[in-house]
Short mmCIF file of C-alpha atoms in Angstrom, two decimals:
data_model
loop_
_atom_site.label_atom_id
_atom_site.label_comp_id
_atom_site.label_asym_id
_atom_site.label_seq_id
_atom_site.Cartn_x
_atom_site.Cartn_y
_atom_site.Cartn_z
CA MET V 1 116.67 103.59 83.68
CA GLY V 2 119.59 103.15 86.14
CA ILE V 3 122.42 105.56 86.84
CA ALA V 4 125.20 105.31 84.28
CA LYS V 5 128.62 104.03 85.34
CA PRO V 6 131.90 105.66 84.23
CA GLY V 7 132.58 104.73 80.63
CA SER V 8 129.04 103.52 79.98
CA GLU V 9 126.22 105.12 78.01
CA PRO V 10 124.35 108.10 79.50
CA ARG V 11 121.44 107.34 81.79
CA ARG V 12 118.02 107.33 80.17
CA ARG V 13 115.88 110.04 81.69
CA ARG V 14 112.16 110.26 81.18
CA SER V 15 109.76 113.07 81.97
CA GLY V 16 108.25 113.59 85.37
CA ALA V 17 104.84 114.99 86.23
CA ILE V 18 103.17 117.92 87.99
CA ALA V 19 100.83 117.10 90.87
CA VAL V 20 98.70 118.92 93.41
CA LYS V 21 99.17 118.12 97.08
CA CYS V 22 95.74 117.16 98.43
CA GLY V 23 96.66 116.37 102.04
CA MET V 24 97.63 113.41 104.20
CA THR V 25 95.96 110.16 105.18
CA ALA V 26 97.00 106.71 106.36
CA GLU V 27 96.39 103.07 105.46
CA TRP V 28 97.26 99.68 106.91
CA ASN V 29 99.31 97.42 104.68
CA GLU V 30 99.06 93.64 104.36
CA HIS V 31 101.16 93.18 107.52
CA GLY V 32 98.91 95.35 109.68
CA VAL V 33 101.40 98.24 109.82
CA ARG V 34 100.06 101.79 109.62
CA VAL V 35 101.57 103.69 106.67
CA PRO V 36 101.35 107.52 106.68
CA LEU V 37 100.58 108.74 103.16
CA THR V 38 100.44 111.98 101.22
CA VAL V 39 97.83 112.14 98.46
CA LEU V 40 98.96 113.72 95.18
CA TRP V 41 96.55 114.51 92.35
CA ILE V 42 97.87 114.77 88.79
CA ASP V 43 95.40 117.29 87.39
CA ASP V 44 95.26 117.49 83.59
CA CYS V 45 99.03 117.25 83.14
CA ARG V 46 100.18 117.34 79.52
CA VAL V 47 103.13 118.28 77.32
CA THR V 48 102.98 121.93 76.23
CA GLN V 49 106.37 122.36 74.51
CA VAL V 50 109.29 120.25 73.27
CA LYS V 51 112.81 121.67 73.50
CA THR V 52 115.49 120.06 71.36
CA GLN V 53 119.27 120.16 71.19
CA GLU V 54 119.19 121.77 67.75
CA LYS V 55 116.97 124.71 68.69
CA GLU V 56 117.33 125.38 72.42
CA GLY V 57 120.66 123.67 73.04
CA TYR V 58 119.30 120.98 75.34
CA THR V 59 116.55 118.35 75.38
CA ALA V 60 113.59 118.92 77.66
CA LEU V 61 109.81 118.75 77.91
CA GLN V 62 107.67 121.57 79.24
CA LEU V 63 104.58 120.31 81.06
CA GLY V 64 101.47 122.16 82.11
CA ALA V 65 98.97 121.19 84.78
CA GLY V 66 95.67 122.49 86.10
CA SER V 67 93.51 125.03 84.31
CA LYS V 68 93.28 128.80 84.29
CA LYS V 69 90.96 131.28 82.59
CA ALA V 70 92.32 133.23 79.65
CA LYS V 71 91.78 136.56 81.42
CA ARG V 72 94.14 135.41 84.19
CA LEU V 73 97.01 135.04 81.70
CA ASN V 74 99.03 137.76 80.01
CA ARG V 75 99.31 138.05 76.23
CA SER V 76 102.57 136.10 75.89
CA GLU V 77 101.23 133.23 78.02
CA ARG V 78 98.03 133.00 76.00
CA GLY V 79 100.00 133.02 72.76
CA HIS V 80 102.25 130.24 74.05
CA PHE V 81 99.31 127.92 74.75
CA ILE V 82 97.48 128.84 71.53
CA ALA V 83 100.61 128.15 69.44
CA GLY V 84 100.88 124.67 70.94
CA ASP V 85 97.11 124.08 70.60
CA VAL V 86 96.90 123.01 74.26
CA PRO V 87 94.52 124.11 77.04
CA PHE V 88 95.46 127.00 79.31
CA SER V 89 97.41 125.65 82.29
CA ALA V 90 97.79 127.04 85.79
CA GLU V 91 101.34 125.72 86.26
CA LEU V 92 104.28 125.20 83.89
CA THR V 93 107.36 123.14 84.70
CA GLU V 94 110.28 121.91 82.62
CA PHE V 95 111.83 118.44 82.81
CA ARG V 96 115.19 117.52 81.30
CA VAL V 97 114.86 114.25 79.35
CA SER V 98 117.00 112.03 77.16
CA PRO V 99 116.41 112.20 73.39
CA ASP V 100 114.53 108.88 73.37
CA ALA V 101 111.99 110.23 75.91
CA ILE V 102 110.62 113.10 73.80
CA LEU V 103 106.82 113.07 73.72
CA PRO V 104 104.57 114.93 71.27
CA VAL V 105 102.93 118.20 72.33
CA GLY V 106 99.54 117.50 73.90
CA THR V 107 100.47 114.08 75.31
CA ALA V 108 98.64 113.57 78.60
CA ILE V 109 100.53 112.23 81.61
CA GLY V 110 98.54 110.59 84.38
CA ALA V 111 99.17 108.64 87.55
CA SER V 112 100.01 105.53 85.51
CA HIS V 113 103.22 107.33 84.53
CA PHE V 114 104.52 105.99 87.87
CA SER V 115 104.28 102.51 89.36
CA ALA V 116 103.62 101.34 92.89
CA GLY V 117 106.84 100.32 94.60
CA GLN V 118 109.18 102.74 92.87
CA TYR V 119 110.91 105.77 94.41
CA VAL V 120 110.47 109.38 93.32
CA ASP V 121 111.94 112.80 94.09
CA ILE V 122 109.36 115.46 94.99
CA GLN V 123 110.13 119.20 94.80
CA GLY V 124 107.96 122.01 96.13
CA ARG V 125 107.85 125.24 98.13
CA THR V 126 107.86 124.83 101.89
CA ILE V 127 105.24 126.50 104.07
CA GLY V 128 106.18 130.10 104.84
CA LYS V 129 106.40 130.91 108.57
CA GLY V 130 107.26 134.59 108.39
CA PHE V 131 109.96 136.30 110.48
CA GLN V 132 111.14 133.95 113.23
CA GLY V 133 113.79 134.07 115.92
CA PRO V 134 116.90 131.90 116.11
CA MET V 135 115.34 129.32 118.44
CA LYS V 136 112.49 128.44 116.09
CA ARG V 137 114.43 129.00 112.88
CA TRP V 138 117.68 127.20 113.75
CA GLY V 139 116.95 125.25 116.94
CA PHE V 140 119.17 127.35 119.21
CA SER V 141 118.83 126.71 122.96
CA GLY V 142 118.72 130.41 123.87
CA LEU V 143 120.40 132.18 126.77
CA PRO V 144 120.16 131.12 130.45
CA ALA V 145 116.74 131.39 132.03
CA SER V 146 118.09 132.89 135.27
CA HIS V 147 121.14 134.54 136.89
CA GLY V 148 120.70 138.03 135.58
CA THR V 149 119.46 137.38 132.01
CA THR V 150 116.91 140.08 131.22
CA LYS V 151 114.68 140.16 128.13
CA LYS V 152 117.22 138.10 126.16
CA HIS V 153 116.07 134.56 126.93
CA ARG V 154 115.41 133.68 123.27
CA ALA V 155 118.34 135.56 121.76
CA HIS V 156 121.20 133.91 119.87
CA GLY V 157 124.07 135.45 121.84
CA SER V 158 127.29 136.87 120.41
CA ILE V 159 127.63 137.11 116.62
CA GLY V 160 131.08 138.69 116.21
CA ASN V 161 134.76 137.72 116.50
CA SER V 162 136.25 140.75 118.30
CA GLN V 163 138.58 143.04 116.33
CA ASP V 164 139.79 140.26 114.04
CA PRO V 165 138.04 139.92 111.61
CA GLY V 166 135.91 142.73 113.05
CA ARG V 167 132.79 141.77 111.14
CA VAL V 168 129.99 139.22 111.07
CA TRP V 169 130.63 136.21 108.86
CA LYS V 170 128.35 135.77 105.87
CA GLY V 171 125.72 133.10 106.38
CA LYS V 172 125.59 133.54 110.16
CA LYS V 173 122.52 131.84 111.60
CA MET V 174 120.31 134.63 112.90
CA ALA V 175 116.66 135.63 113.03
CA GLY V 176 114.93 136.14 109.69
CA ARG V 177 112.40 134.91 107.20
CA MET V 178 111.65 131.21 107.63
CA GLY V 179 110.15 128.81 105.10
CA ASN V 180 108.84 129.50 101.59
CA ARG V 181 111.94 127.91 100.07
CA THR V 182 112.22 125.42 97.21
CA ARG V 183 113.08 122.05 98.72
CA THR V 184 113.33 118.50 97.34
CA VAL V 185 112.57 115.32 99.26
CA GLN V 186 114.50 112.44 97.72
CA SER V 187 113.65 108.74 97.42
CA VAL V 188 109.99 108.96 98.41
CA PHE V 189 108.28 105.56 98.27
CA VAL V 190 105.20 105.30 96.01
CA TYR V 191 102.80 103.14 98.02
CA LYS V 192 99.70 103.16 95.79
CA VAL V 193 98.73 104.34 92.30
CA ASP V 194 95.09 105.01 91.37
CA ALA V 195 95.26 105.34 87.58
CA ASP V 196 91.52 105.88 87.13
CA ARG V 197 91.43 108.93 89.44
CA ASN V 198 95.00 110.08 88.73
CA LEU V 199 96.02 109.82 92.38
CA LEU V 200 99.41 108.94 93.83
CA TYR V 201 99.84 107.85 97.45
CA VAL V 202 103.42 108.37 98.63
CA LYS V 203 104.84 107.41 101.99
CA GLY V 204 105.59 110.23 104.42
CA GLN V 205 105.39 113.99 104.05
CA VAL V 206 106.35 116.26 101.16
CA PRO V 207 107.05 120.03 101.00
CA GLY V 208 104.30 122.64 100.83
CA LYS V 209 100.74 123.05 101.98
CA ALA V 210 97.63 121.45 100.50
CA GLY V 211 96.67 122.89 97.12
CA ARG V 212 100.24 123.67 95.99
CA PHE V 213 101.80 122.22 92.84
CA LEU V 214 104.68 119.76 93.18
CA LYS V 215 107.27 118.45 90.73
CA ILE V 216 107.64 114.66 90.68
CA THR V 217 110.50 112.81 88.97
CA ASP V 218 112.06 109.35 89.14
CA ALA V 219 114.40 109.12 92.12
CA LEU V 220 118.00 109.99 91.32
CA ARG V 221 119.51 107.80 94.03
CA LYS V 222 117.03 104.93 93.67
CA PRO V 223 116.00 104.85 90.00
CA PRO V 224 113.59 102.20 88.70
CA GLU V 225 115.55 99.11 87.72
CA THR V 226 113.08 97.80 85.12
CA PRO V 227 110.22 99.51 83.25
CA ALA V 228 106.77 98.89 84.67
CA TYR V 229 105.39 98.15 81.19
CA PRO V 230 106.60 98.44 77.56
CA GLY V 231 107.25 102.01 76.49
CA TRP V 232 107.11 103.27 80.10
CA GLY V 233 107.64 107.00 79.61
CA PHE V 234 109.32 106.46 76.25
CA GLY V 235 107.43 106.69 72.98
CA ASP V 236 103.69 106.07 72.75
CA PHE V 237 103.25 104.88 76.33
CA ALA V 238 99.75 106.26 76.94
CA LYS V 239 98.05 103.39 75.08
CA GLU V 240 100.00 100.78 77.05
CA ALA V 241 99.57 102.29 80.52
CA PRO V 242 97.65 100.04 82.93
CA GLY V 243 94.50 101.20 84.72
CA GLY V 244 92.93 100.47 88.07
CA VAL V 245 94.55 100.59 91.50
CA SER V 246 97.92 99.03 92.25
CA VAL V 247 99.47 98.76 95.73
CA ALA V 248 103.13 98.11 96.45
CA LYS V 249 104.19 95.05 98.41
CA MET V 250 106.15 95.89 101.55
CA ASP V 251 108.48 93.78 103.67
CA ASP V 252 107.10 92.25 106.84
CA PRO V 253 108.70 94.23 109.72
CA PHE V 254 108.03 91.35 112.13
CA VAL V 255 110.12 88.87 110.14
CA LYS V 256 113.90 89.21 109.87
CA GLN V 257 114.84 89.64 106.23
CA SER V 258 117.62 87.46 104.85
CA GLU V 259 120.73 89.17 103.52
#
C-alpha cells in the first residue's frame, strides 16, 4: 500500500469511492479537544465497468453513485448501465487501480472501504463565486484610499511593461470568474467511520457545497501502511469488511510526544 521506492515493485493502488458532501459538524475527542468534521455519505456506490490493459490500454474501475431516473439519461448512458446490469447512477467516476485491485462489476463499496485513522485525498468542484475583482479573487490590497485616488480604490493597478514587451503577460492576475474549479485537498484525516450508515467523518473542510459529489482516494503522500483487514480493497473484501462505528485515536495535545 506504500509508495514504491526506485528499483522496487510498483505501488499497489486500490479503488476509491464516490461520496456526497452532507455538511459540517464537530465532535470532542477523548482528550476534550474539539474536532471540526465534514460528513461524507457514500450513497449506493458500486462498480459499473472494468477497464483492462488488454482492451483499453490501462487498468481502471469505473464507479457509479447515487440514483437517477431513466428519463434523465440519454440513450447511450442508459445502454451503458443496462449492459453492465447495474442500477442507473447519478455520478460516474473512474479510478486507476493496480491489476490485483480489479473488482467485479456490481461490487458495492461502502464506508468500510476506508478505516478510521488513515489519510485520504478528496477531489471536488469548489463553490462558484461569479465575477470578482482582484481584491477578493487574489487578495490584492488595492490602491490608496486617499490623496487623489478616484473610483479606483479596489483596482489592481498597472498591468503592462511599457513598450518592451508592449503586451500583458499571460496568466496576469486580474478580475474574472472565481471558483467552480476542480481542486484536491490532500492528506485529509479520517476521524470516524460509520459502516452501518455509510458515513465518513473527515477532519477539516473539503471542496464544494453540500449535496455535491466528491472523489475519495487513499492519500498519495500518506498512504496506509498496513491493510485494515484481510482483502482490504483487493479481491472479495465486501464479506470481510467490519461493521459498526470506529473512531480514530488521536494524540493528546497537552502531553509532549516523544521523538
